[in-house]
Structures are given as C-alpha cells and as structure tokens.
PDB file of C-alpha atoms in Angstrom:
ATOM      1  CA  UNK A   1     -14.713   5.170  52.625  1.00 38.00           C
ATOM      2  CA  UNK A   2     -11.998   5.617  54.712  1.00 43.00           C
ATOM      3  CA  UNK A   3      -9.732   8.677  54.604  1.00 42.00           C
ATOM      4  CA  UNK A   4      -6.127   7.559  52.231  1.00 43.00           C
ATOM      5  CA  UNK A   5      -2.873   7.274  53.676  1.00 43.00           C
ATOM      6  CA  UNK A   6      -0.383  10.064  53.897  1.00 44.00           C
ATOM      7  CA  UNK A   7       1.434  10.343  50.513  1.00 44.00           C
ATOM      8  CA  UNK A   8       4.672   8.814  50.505  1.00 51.00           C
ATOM      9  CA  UNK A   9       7.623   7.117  48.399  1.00 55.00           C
ATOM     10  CA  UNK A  10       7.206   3.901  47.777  1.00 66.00           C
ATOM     11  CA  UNK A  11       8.740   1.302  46.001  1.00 65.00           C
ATOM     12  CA  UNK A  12       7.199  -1.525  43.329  1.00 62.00           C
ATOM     13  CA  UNK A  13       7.143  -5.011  43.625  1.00 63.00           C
ATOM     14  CA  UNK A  14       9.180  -6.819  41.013  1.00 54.00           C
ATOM     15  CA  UNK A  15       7.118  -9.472  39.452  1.00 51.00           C
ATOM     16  CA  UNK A  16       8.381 -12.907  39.110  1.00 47.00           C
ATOM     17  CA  UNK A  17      12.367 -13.233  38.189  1.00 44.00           C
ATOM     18  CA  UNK A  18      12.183  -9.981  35.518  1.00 48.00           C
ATOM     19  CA  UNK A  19      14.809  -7.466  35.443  1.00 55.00           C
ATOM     20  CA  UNK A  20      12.554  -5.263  33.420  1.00 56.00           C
ATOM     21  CA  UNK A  21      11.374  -2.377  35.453  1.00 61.00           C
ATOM     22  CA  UNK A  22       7.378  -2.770  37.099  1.00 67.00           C
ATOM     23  CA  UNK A  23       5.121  -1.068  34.843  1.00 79.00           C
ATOM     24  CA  UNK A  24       3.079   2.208  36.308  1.00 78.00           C
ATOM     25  CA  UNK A  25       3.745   5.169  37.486  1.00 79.00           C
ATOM     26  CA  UNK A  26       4.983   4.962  41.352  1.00 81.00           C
ATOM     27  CA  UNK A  27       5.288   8.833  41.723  1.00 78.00           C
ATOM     28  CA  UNK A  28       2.135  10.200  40.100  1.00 77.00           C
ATOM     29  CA  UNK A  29       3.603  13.929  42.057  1.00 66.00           C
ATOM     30  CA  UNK A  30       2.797  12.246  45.010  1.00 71.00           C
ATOM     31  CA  UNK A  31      -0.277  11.413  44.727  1.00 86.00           C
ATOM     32  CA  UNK A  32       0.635   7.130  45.578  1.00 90.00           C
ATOM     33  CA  UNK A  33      -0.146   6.772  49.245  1.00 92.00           C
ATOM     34  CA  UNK A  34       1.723   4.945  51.875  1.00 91.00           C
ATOM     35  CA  UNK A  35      -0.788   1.891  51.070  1.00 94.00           C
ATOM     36  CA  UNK A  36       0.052   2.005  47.049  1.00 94.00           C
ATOM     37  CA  UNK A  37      -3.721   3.069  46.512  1.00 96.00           C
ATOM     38  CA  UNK A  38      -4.045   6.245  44.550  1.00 94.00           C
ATOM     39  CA  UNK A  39      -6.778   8.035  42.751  1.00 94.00           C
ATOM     40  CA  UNK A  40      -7.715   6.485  39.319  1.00 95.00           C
ATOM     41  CA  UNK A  41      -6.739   8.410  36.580  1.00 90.00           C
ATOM     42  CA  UNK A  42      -9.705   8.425  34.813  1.00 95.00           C
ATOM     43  CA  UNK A  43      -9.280  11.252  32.443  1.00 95.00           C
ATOM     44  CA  UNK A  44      -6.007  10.222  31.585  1.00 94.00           C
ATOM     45  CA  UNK A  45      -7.836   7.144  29.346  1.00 97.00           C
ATOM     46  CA  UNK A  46      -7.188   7.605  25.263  1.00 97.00           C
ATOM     47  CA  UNK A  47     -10.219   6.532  23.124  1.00 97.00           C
ATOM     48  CA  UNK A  48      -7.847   3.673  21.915  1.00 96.00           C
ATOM     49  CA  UNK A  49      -7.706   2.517  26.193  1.00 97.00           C
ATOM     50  CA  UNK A  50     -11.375   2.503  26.046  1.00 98.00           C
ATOM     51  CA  UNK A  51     -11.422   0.387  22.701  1.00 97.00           C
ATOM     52  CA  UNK A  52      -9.266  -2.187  24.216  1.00 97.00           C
ATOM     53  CA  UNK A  53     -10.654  -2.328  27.399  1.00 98.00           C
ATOM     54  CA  UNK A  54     -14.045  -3.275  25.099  1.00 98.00           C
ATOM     55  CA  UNK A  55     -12.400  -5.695  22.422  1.00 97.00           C
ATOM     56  CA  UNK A  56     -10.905  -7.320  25.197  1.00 97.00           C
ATOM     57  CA  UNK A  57     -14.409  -7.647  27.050  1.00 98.00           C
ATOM     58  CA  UNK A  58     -16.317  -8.748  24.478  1.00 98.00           C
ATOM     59  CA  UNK A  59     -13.693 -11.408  23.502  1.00 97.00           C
ATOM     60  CA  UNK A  60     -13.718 -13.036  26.806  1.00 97.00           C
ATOM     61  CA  UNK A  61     -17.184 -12.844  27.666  1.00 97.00           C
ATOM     62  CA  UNK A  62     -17.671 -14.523  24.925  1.00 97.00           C
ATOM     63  CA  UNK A  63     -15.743 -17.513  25.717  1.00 96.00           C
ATOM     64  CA  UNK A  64     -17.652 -17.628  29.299  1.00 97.00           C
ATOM     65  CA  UNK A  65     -20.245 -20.212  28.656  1.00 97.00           C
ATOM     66  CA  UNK A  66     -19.612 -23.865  29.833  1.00 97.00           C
ATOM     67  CA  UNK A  67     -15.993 -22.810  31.214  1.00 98.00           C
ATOM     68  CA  UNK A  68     -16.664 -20.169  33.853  1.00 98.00           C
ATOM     69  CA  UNK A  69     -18.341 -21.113  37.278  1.00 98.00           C
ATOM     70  CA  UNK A  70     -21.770 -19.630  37.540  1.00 98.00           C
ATOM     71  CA  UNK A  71     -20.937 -17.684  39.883  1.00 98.00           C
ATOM     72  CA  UNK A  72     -18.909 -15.253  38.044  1.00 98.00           C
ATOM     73  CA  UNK A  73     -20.971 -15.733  35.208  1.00 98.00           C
ATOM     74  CA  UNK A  74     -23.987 -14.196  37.154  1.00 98.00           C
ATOM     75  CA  UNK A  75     -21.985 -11.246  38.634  1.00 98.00           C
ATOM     76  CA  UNK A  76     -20.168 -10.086  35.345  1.00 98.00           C
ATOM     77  CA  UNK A  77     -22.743  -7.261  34.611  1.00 98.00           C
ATOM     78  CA  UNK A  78     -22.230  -6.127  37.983  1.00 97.00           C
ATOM     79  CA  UNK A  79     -18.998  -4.792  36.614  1.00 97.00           C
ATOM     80  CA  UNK A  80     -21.339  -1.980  34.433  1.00 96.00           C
ATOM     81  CA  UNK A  81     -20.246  -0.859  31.047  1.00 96.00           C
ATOM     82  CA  UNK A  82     -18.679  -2.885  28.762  1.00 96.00           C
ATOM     83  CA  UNK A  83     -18.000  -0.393  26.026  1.00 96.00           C
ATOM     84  CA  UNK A  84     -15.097   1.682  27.799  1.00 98.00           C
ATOM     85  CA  UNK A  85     -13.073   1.412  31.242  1.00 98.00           C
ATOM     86  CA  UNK A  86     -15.294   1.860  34.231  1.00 98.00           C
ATOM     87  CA  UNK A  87     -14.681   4.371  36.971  1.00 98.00           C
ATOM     88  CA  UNK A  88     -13.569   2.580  40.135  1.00 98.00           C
ATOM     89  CA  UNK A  89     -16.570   4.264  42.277  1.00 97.00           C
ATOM     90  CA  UNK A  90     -19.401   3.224  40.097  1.00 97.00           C
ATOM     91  CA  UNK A  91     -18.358  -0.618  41.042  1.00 98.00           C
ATOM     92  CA  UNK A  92     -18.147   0.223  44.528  1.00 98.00           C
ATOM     93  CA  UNK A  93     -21.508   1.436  44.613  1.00 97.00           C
ATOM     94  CA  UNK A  94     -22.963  -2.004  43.863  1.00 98.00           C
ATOM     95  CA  UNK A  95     -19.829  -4.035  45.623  1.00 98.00           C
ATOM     96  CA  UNK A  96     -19.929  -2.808  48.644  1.00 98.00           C
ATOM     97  CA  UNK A  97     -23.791  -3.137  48.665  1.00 98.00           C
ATOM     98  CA  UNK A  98     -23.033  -6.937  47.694  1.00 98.00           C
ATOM     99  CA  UNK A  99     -20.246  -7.787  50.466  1.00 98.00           C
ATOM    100  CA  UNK A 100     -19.059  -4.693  52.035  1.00 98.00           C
ATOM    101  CA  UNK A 101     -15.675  -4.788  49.247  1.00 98.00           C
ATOM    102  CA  UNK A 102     -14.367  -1.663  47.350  1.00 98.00           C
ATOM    103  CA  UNK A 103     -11.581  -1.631  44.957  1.00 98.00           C
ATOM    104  CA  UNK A 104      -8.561   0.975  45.464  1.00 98.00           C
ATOM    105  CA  UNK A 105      -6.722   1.578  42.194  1.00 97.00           C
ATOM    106  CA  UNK A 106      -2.734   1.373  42.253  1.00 96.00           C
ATOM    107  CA  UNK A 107      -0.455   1.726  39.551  1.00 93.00           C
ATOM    108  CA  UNK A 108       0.938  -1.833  39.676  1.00 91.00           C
ATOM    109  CA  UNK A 109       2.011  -4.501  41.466  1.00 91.00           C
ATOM    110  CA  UNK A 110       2.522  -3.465  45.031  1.00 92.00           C
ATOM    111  CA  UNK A 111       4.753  -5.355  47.947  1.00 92.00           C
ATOM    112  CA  UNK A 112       3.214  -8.816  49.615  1.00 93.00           C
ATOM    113  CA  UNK A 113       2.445  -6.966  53.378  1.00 94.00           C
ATOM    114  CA  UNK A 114       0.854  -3.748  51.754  1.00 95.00           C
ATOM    115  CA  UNK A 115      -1.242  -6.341  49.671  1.00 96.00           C
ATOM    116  CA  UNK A 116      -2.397  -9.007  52.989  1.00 97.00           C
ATOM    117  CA  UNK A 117      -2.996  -5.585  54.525  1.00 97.00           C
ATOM    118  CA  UNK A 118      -5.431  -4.300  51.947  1.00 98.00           C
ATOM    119  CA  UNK A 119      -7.346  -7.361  51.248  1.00 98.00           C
ATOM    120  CA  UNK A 120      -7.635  -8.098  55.295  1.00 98.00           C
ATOM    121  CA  UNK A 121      -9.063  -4.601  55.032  1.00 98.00           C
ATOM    122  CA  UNK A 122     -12.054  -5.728  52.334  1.00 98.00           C
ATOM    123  CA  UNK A 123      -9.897  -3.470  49.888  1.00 98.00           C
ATOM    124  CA  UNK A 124      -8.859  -5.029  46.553  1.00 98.00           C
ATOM    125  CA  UNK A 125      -5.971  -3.072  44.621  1.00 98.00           C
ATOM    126  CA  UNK A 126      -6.194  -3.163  41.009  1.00 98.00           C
ATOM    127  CA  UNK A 127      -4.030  -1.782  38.402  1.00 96.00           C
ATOM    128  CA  UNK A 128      -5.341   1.365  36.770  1.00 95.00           C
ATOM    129  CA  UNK A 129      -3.202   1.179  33.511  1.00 95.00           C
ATOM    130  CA  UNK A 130      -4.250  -1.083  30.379  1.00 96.00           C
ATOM    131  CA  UNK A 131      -2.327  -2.379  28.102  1.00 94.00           C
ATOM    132  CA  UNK A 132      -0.589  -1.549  24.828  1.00 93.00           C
ATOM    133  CA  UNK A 133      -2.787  -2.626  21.632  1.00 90.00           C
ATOM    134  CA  UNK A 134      -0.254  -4.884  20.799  1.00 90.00           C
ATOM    135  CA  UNK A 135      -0.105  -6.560  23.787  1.00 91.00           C
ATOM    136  CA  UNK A 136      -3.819  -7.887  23.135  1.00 91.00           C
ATOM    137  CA  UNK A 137      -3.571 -10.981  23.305  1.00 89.00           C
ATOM    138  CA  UNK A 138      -0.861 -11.412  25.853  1.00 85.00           C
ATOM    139  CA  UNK A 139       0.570  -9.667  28.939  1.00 85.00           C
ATOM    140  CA  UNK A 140       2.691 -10.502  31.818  1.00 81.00           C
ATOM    141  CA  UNK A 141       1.781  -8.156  34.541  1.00 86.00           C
ATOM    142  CA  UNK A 142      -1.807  -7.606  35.766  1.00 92.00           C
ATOM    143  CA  UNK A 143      -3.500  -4.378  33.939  1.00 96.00           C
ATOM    144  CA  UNK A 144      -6.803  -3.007  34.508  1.00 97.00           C
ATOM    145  CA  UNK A 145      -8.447  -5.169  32.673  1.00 97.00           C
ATOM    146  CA  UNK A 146      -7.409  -8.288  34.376  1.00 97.00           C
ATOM    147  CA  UNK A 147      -8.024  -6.668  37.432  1.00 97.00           C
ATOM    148  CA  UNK A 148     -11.550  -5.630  36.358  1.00 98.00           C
ATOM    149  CA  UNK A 149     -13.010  -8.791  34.740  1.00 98.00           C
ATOM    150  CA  UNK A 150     -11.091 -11.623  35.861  1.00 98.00           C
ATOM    151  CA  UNK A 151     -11.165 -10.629  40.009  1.00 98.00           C
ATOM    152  CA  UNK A 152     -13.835  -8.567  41.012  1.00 98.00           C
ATOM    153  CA  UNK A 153     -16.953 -10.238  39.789  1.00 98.00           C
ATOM    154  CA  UNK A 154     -16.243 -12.858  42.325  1.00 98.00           C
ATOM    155  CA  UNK A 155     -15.961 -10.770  45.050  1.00 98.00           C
ATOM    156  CA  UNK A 156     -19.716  -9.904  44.587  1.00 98.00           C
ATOM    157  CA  UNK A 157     -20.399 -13.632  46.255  1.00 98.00           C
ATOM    158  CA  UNK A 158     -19.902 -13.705  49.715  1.00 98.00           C
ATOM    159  CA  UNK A 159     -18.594 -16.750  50.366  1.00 98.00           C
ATOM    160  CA  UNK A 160     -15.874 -16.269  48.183  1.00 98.00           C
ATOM    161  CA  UNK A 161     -15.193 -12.653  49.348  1.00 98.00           C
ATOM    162  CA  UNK A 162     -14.880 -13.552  52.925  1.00 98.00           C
ATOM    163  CA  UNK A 163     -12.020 -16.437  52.027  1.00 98.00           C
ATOM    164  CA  UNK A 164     -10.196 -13.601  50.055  1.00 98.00           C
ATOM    165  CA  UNK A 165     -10.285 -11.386  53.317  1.00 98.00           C
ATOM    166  CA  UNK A 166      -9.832 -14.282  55.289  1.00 97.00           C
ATOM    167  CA  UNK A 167      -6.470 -15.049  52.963  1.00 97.00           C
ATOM    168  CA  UNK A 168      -5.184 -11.091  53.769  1.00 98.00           C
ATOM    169  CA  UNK A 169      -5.656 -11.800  57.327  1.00 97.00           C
ATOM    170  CA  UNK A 170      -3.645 -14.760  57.013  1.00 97.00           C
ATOM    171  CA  UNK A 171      -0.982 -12.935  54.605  1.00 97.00           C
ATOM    172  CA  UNK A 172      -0.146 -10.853  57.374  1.00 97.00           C
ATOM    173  CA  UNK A 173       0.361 -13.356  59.994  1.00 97.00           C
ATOM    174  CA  UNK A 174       2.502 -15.309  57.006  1.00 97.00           C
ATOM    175  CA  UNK A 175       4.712 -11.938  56.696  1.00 96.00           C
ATOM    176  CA  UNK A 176       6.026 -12.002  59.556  1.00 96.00           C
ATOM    177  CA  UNK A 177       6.978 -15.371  59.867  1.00 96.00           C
ATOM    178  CA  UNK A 178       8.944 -15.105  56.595  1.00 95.00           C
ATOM    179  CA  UNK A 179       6.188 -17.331  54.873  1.00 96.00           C
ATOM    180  CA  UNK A 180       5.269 -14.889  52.433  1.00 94.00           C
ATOM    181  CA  UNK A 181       6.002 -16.720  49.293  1.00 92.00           C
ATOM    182  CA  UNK A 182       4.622 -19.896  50.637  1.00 95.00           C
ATOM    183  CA  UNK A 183       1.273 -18.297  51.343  1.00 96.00           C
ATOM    184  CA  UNK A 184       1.655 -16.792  47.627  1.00 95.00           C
ATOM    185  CA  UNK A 185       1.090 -19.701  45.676  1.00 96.00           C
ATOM    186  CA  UNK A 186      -2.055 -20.472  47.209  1.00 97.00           C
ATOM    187  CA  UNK A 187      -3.621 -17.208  46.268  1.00 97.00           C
ATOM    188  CA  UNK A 188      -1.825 -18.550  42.929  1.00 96.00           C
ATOM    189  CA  UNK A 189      -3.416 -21.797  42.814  1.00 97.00           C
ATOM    190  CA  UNK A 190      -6.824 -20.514  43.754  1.00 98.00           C
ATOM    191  CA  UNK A 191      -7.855 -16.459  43.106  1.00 98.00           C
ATOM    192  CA  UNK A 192      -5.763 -16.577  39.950  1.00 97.00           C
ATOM    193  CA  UNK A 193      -5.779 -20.159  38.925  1.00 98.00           C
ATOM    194  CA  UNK A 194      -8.378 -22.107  40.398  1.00 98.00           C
ATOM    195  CA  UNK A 195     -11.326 -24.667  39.236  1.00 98.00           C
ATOM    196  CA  UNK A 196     -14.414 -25.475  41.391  1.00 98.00           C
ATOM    197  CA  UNK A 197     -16.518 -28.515  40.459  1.00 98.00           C
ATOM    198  CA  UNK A 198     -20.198 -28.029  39.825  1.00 97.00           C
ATOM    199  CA  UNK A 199     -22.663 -30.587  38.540  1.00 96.00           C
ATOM    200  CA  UNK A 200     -21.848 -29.597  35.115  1.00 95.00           C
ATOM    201  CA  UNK A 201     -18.686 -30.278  35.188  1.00 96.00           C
ATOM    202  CA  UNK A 202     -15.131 -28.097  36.091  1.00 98.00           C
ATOM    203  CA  UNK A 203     -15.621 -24.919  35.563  1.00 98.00           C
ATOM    204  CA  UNK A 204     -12.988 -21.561  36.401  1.00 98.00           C
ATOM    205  CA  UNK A 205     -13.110 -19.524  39.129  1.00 98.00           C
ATOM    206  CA  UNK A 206      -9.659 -18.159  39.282  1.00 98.00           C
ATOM    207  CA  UNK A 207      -8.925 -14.395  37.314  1.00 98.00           C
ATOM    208  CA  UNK A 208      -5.910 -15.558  35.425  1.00 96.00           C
ATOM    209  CA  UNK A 209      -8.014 -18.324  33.432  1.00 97.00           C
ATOM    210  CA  UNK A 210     -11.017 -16.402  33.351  1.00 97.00           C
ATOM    211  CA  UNK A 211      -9.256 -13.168  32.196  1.00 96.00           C
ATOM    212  CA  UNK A 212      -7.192 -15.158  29.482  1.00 94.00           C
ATOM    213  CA  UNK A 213      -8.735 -16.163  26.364  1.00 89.00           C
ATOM    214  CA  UNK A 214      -6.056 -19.308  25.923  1.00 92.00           C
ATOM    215  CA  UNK A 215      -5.670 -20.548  29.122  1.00 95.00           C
ATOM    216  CA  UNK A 216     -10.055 -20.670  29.847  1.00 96.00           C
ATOM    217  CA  UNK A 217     -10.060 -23.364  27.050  1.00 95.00           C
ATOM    218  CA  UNK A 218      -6.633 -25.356  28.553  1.00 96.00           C
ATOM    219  CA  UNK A 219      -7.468 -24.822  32.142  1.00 97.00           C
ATOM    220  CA  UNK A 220     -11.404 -26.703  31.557  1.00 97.00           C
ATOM    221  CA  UNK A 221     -10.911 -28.316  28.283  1.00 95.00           C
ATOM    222  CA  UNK A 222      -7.604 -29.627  27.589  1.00 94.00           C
ATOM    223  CA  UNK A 223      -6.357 -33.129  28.486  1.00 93.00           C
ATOM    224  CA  UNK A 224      -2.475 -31.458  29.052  1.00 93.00           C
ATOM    225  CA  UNK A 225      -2.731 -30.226  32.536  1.00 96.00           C
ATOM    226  CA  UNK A 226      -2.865 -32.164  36.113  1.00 97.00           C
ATOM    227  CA  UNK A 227      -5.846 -31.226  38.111  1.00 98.00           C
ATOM    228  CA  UNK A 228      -5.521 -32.359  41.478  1.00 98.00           C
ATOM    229  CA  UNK A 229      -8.144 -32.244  44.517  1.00 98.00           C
ATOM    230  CA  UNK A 230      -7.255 -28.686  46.608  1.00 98.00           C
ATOM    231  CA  UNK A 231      -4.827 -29.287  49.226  1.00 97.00           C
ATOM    232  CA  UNK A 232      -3.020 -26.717  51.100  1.00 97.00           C
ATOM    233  CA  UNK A 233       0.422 -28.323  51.253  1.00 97.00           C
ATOM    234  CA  UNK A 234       0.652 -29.785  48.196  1.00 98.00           C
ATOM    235  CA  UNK A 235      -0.349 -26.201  46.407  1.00 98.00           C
ATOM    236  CA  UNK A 236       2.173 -24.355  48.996  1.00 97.00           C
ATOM    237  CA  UNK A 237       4.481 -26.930  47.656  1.00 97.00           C
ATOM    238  CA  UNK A 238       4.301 -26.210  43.937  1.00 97.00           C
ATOM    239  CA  UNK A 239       5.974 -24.053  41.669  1.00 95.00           C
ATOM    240  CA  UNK A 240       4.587 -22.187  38.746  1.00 92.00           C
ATOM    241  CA  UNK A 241       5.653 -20.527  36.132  1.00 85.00           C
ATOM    242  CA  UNK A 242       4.092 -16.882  34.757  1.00 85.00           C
ATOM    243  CA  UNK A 243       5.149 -16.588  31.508  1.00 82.00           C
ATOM    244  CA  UNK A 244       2.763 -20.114  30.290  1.00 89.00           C
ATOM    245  CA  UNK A 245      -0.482 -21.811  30.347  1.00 94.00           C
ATOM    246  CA  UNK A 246      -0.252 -23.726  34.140  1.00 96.00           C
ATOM    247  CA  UNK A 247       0.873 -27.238  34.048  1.00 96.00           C
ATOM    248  CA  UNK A 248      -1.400 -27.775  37.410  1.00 96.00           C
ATOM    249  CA  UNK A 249      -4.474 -26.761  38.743  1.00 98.00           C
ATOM    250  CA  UNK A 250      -6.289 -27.666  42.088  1.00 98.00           C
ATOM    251  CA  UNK A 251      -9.642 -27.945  42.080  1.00 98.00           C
ATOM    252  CA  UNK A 252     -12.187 -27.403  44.731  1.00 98.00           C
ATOM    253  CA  UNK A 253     -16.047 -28.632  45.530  1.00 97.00           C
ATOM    254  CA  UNK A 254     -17.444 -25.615  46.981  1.00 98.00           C
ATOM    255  CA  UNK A 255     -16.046 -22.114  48.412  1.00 98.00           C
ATOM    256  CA  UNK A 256     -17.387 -22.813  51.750  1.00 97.00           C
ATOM    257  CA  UNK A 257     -14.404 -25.655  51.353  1.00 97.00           C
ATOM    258  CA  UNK A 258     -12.035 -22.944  50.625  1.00 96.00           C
ATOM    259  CA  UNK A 259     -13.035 -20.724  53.203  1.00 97.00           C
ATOM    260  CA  UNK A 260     -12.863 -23.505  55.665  1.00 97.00           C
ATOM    261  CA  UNK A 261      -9.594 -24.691  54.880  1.00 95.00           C
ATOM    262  CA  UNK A 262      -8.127 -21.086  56.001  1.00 93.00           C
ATOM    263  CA  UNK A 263      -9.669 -21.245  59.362  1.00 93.00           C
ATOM    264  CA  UNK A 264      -7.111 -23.369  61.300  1.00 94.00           C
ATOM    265  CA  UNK A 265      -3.514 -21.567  61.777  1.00 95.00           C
ATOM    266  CA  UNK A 266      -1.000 -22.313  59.362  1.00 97.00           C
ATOM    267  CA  UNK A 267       1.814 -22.018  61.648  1.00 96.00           C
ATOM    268  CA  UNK A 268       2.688 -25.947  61.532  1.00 96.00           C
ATOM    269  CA  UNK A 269       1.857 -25.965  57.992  1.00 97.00           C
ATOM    270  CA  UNK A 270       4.752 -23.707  57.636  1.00 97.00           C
ATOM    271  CA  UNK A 271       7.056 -25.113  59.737  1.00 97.00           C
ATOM    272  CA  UNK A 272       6.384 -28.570  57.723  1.00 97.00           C
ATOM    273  CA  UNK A 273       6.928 -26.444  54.184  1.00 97.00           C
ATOM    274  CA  UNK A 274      10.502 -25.779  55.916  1.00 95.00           C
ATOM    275  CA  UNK A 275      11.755 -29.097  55.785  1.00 96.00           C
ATOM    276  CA  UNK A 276       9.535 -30.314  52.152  1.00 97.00           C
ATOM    277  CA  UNK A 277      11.299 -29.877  49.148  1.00 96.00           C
ATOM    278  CA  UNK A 278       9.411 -27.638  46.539  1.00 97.00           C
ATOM    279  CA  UNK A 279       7.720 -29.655  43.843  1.00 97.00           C
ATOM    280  CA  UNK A 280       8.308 -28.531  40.064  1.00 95.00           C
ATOM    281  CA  UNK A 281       5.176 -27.289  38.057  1.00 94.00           C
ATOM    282  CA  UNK A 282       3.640 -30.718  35.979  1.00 94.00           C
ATOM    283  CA  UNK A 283       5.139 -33.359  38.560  1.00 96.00           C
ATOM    284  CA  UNK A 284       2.913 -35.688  40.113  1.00 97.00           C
ATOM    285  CA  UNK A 285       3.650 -37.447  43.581  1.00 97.00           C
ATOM    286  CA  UNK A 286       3.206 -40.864  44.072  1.00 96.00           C
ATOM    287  CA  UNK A 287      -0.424 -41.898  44.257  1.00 96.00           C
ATOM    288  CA  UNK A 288      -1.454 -38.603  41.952  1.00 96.00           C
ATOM    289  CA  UNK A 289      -3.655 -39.211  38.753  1.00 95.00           C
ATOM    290  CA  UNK A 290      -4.263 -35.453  37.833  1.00 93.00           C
ATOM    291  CA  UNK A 291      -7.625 -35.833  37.029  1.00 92.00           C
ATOM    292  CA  UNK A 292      -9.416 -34.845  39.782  1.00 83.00           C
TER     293      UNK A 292
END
C-alpha cells in the first residue's frame, strides 16, 4: 500500500444544490490527508452502527434475486461479514487479490479532481460514517454502507474495475478542461445508476439501485422510467435529480461495451456538449421509446 499523503486542510465537496453542511468529520486532528483518505475509525463504531450496518444488509440482499446482475450477485460475500461494519483492510485482502483495487476510507464526499485522481490510482474512497437509525430507509449523501454494498462488489470483476479506473483517468483529463460536471453524470448514469442486459432480462449494476431498497424494484421492475440504449452524449446530456427514484436509466449489453466506449478521447465530445442544450430528467428526444 502506498505511503498516505501529508496531512493537510481540506475542504468538502457540497453535494448537489444543499446548503446544509457535508456530513463527516474533515479535521479528524489532522489525521484527513491531502488526498481526503484517512484511517477508518473503526473503534469509533456503537453497537447500534453495527446493527444498522446488518438490518440494512440483510434487507437488501434480500431483494437481490432477479434484479441485480450476476455479477454483483456472485461477489457480494466477498464483502465478508454481514453482521457488523467490516474493517476496510480485510476487503482489501481479497480485492486487491481480485483486480489489484483497495478502498481508502474518507469522511465524505470529497472534490471531483481528488476523486478522478484516486480512482485513476485503483483507489476507491468510501465514506466511513453510517447513518442515523432513522435515516434507514432513506439518505441523501453516500454512507458506509452504500459505499460498502452497493460499489465495491463490482469492483471484484475486472472488466468492470478497469472501466472505473479507466473513468478516473478520464476525470482528470475532463478537470482540466472544465468538463467536470459533464463527465459526472456518466459515472451517474452508469456506477450509480446503471442496467446491463443479460439473457434474463435487465438487471442493476449501478450502487445507487442496488444499495436502495425502492429504487432496485423501480429501476428493473417498474413501467415509470425511460430506459434508453447507453450513449455517451445523450447521458452527458441529461440531468438528474438526487433527492428521487431516476426518471432515466441507460442500459448497457456488456461491460466490455462500457469499457470500450471510454477508450477514444472525449475532447470533441466535449466541445459538442458546449453548444447542446442540457436535456431535463424524463424527456425523450425525438425517435426515443424508453424501453430499451
């Protein structure tokens, strides 16, 4: 593992349009690096973190079946316990075995470039705090758990792992051209909200259905949303909102198909998402059924 980044101040990301304070501790006496990654505070966990961390696993794995891809389906146990929080180097044992991934904890959401740079790095931040008891059912911000079980089983298949460090890469580049927020919405539309086709039928891949037990059933089941074929304009293109179930999703065949469609530069793609006007979540262009 590599040796952490001098401590420094740093400053949280603001999530969305909020003017609530991020949640998580940026100071921690110092002990948040100049990345954002900082040691997980394991013994900091109550009995009543470790009791929601397992009501809210058992919930959602129990909704798995029939709406998540195989894929994450076979590398859920690869996460370890179920019954409390895991310690973040127990999964890296096994993860980086898998694809040569880790996961750094941070205490919350953490500026775009910081972010490319980590995942360009094979380094996947993820929240160390969980939240409140009454938040069960519901939470804006990423916590541990959604970190946990909705991200890093898939980055135990390699194919999908290399598009995520393929995406940092790419996140970098998209920083400084000012493209940023652009770039954001496919990570968006795919590692948080994305379907893959399989002979079975469309199933979830991304960690904001799979983590949520409201939005697995609406995202596969429901006849409300528009799914539309995976294309990189048209999801650069599209707004979303954060605080409902998504009024799109883009769906792919395969993740070879998403790690092929970040190989060519996306220089011209941004220049063209200059001129475009951005489309509003639920519209459908001309020639769109939304049933991909």
């Amino acid at each position: 593992m590599d040796t952490p980044a001098a401590a420094a101040v740093v400053t949280p990301a603001v999530y969305g349009a909020s003017d609530r304070p991020p949640r998580g501790d940026y100071s921690r006496g110092g002990a948040v690096h100049a990345d954002y990654t900082c040691p997980q505070d394991w013994a900091s966990y109550t009995p009543a973190d470790h009791e929601t961390y397992k009501r809210l696993y058992e919930r959602q794995a129990a909704q798995l079946p029939g709406l998540a891809c195989d894929a994450f389906i076979k590398a859920l146990p690869s996460l370890g316990v179920k019954d409390r929080i895991p310690r973040f180097e127990e999964i890296n044992e096994r993860l980086h075995r898998a694809t040569g991934w880790e996961i750094v904890a941070v205490p919350g959401l953490i500026p775009e470039l910081p972010f490319f740079t980590l995942l360009a790095n094979r380094k996947f931040p993820v929240t160390d705090w969980i939240r409140k008891p009454e938040e069960f059912n519901y939470i804006v911000e990423p916590d541990v758990f959604h970190d946990l079980f909705g991200h890093v089983p898939m980055l135990f298949d390699p194919v999908f792992a290399d598009y995520v460090q393929r995406y940092g890469q790419g996140g970098i580049k998209a920083h400084e051209l000012g493209a940023g927020e652009k770039l954001a919405r496919l990570y968006w539309y795919t590692v948080e909200f994305g379907l893959i086709r399989q002979t079975d039928g469309l199933r979830a891949y991304g960690a904001g259905i799979l983590s949520s037990v409201g939005e697995l059933q609406h995202a596969v089941r429901s006849g409300e949303p528009h799914r539309l074929p995976l294309d990189l304009l048209r999801a650069m293109r599209t707004r979303y909102k954060i605080d409902t179930y998504q009024a799109n999703y883009f769906v792919i065949e395969n993740f070879a198909q998403l790690f092929e469609f970040t190989a060519p530069d996306f220089t011209p793609l941004y220049q063209a998402l200059e001129v475009l006007p951005d489309i509003p979540p639920g519209v459908l262009l001309p020639g769109e059924s939304g049933k991909a």
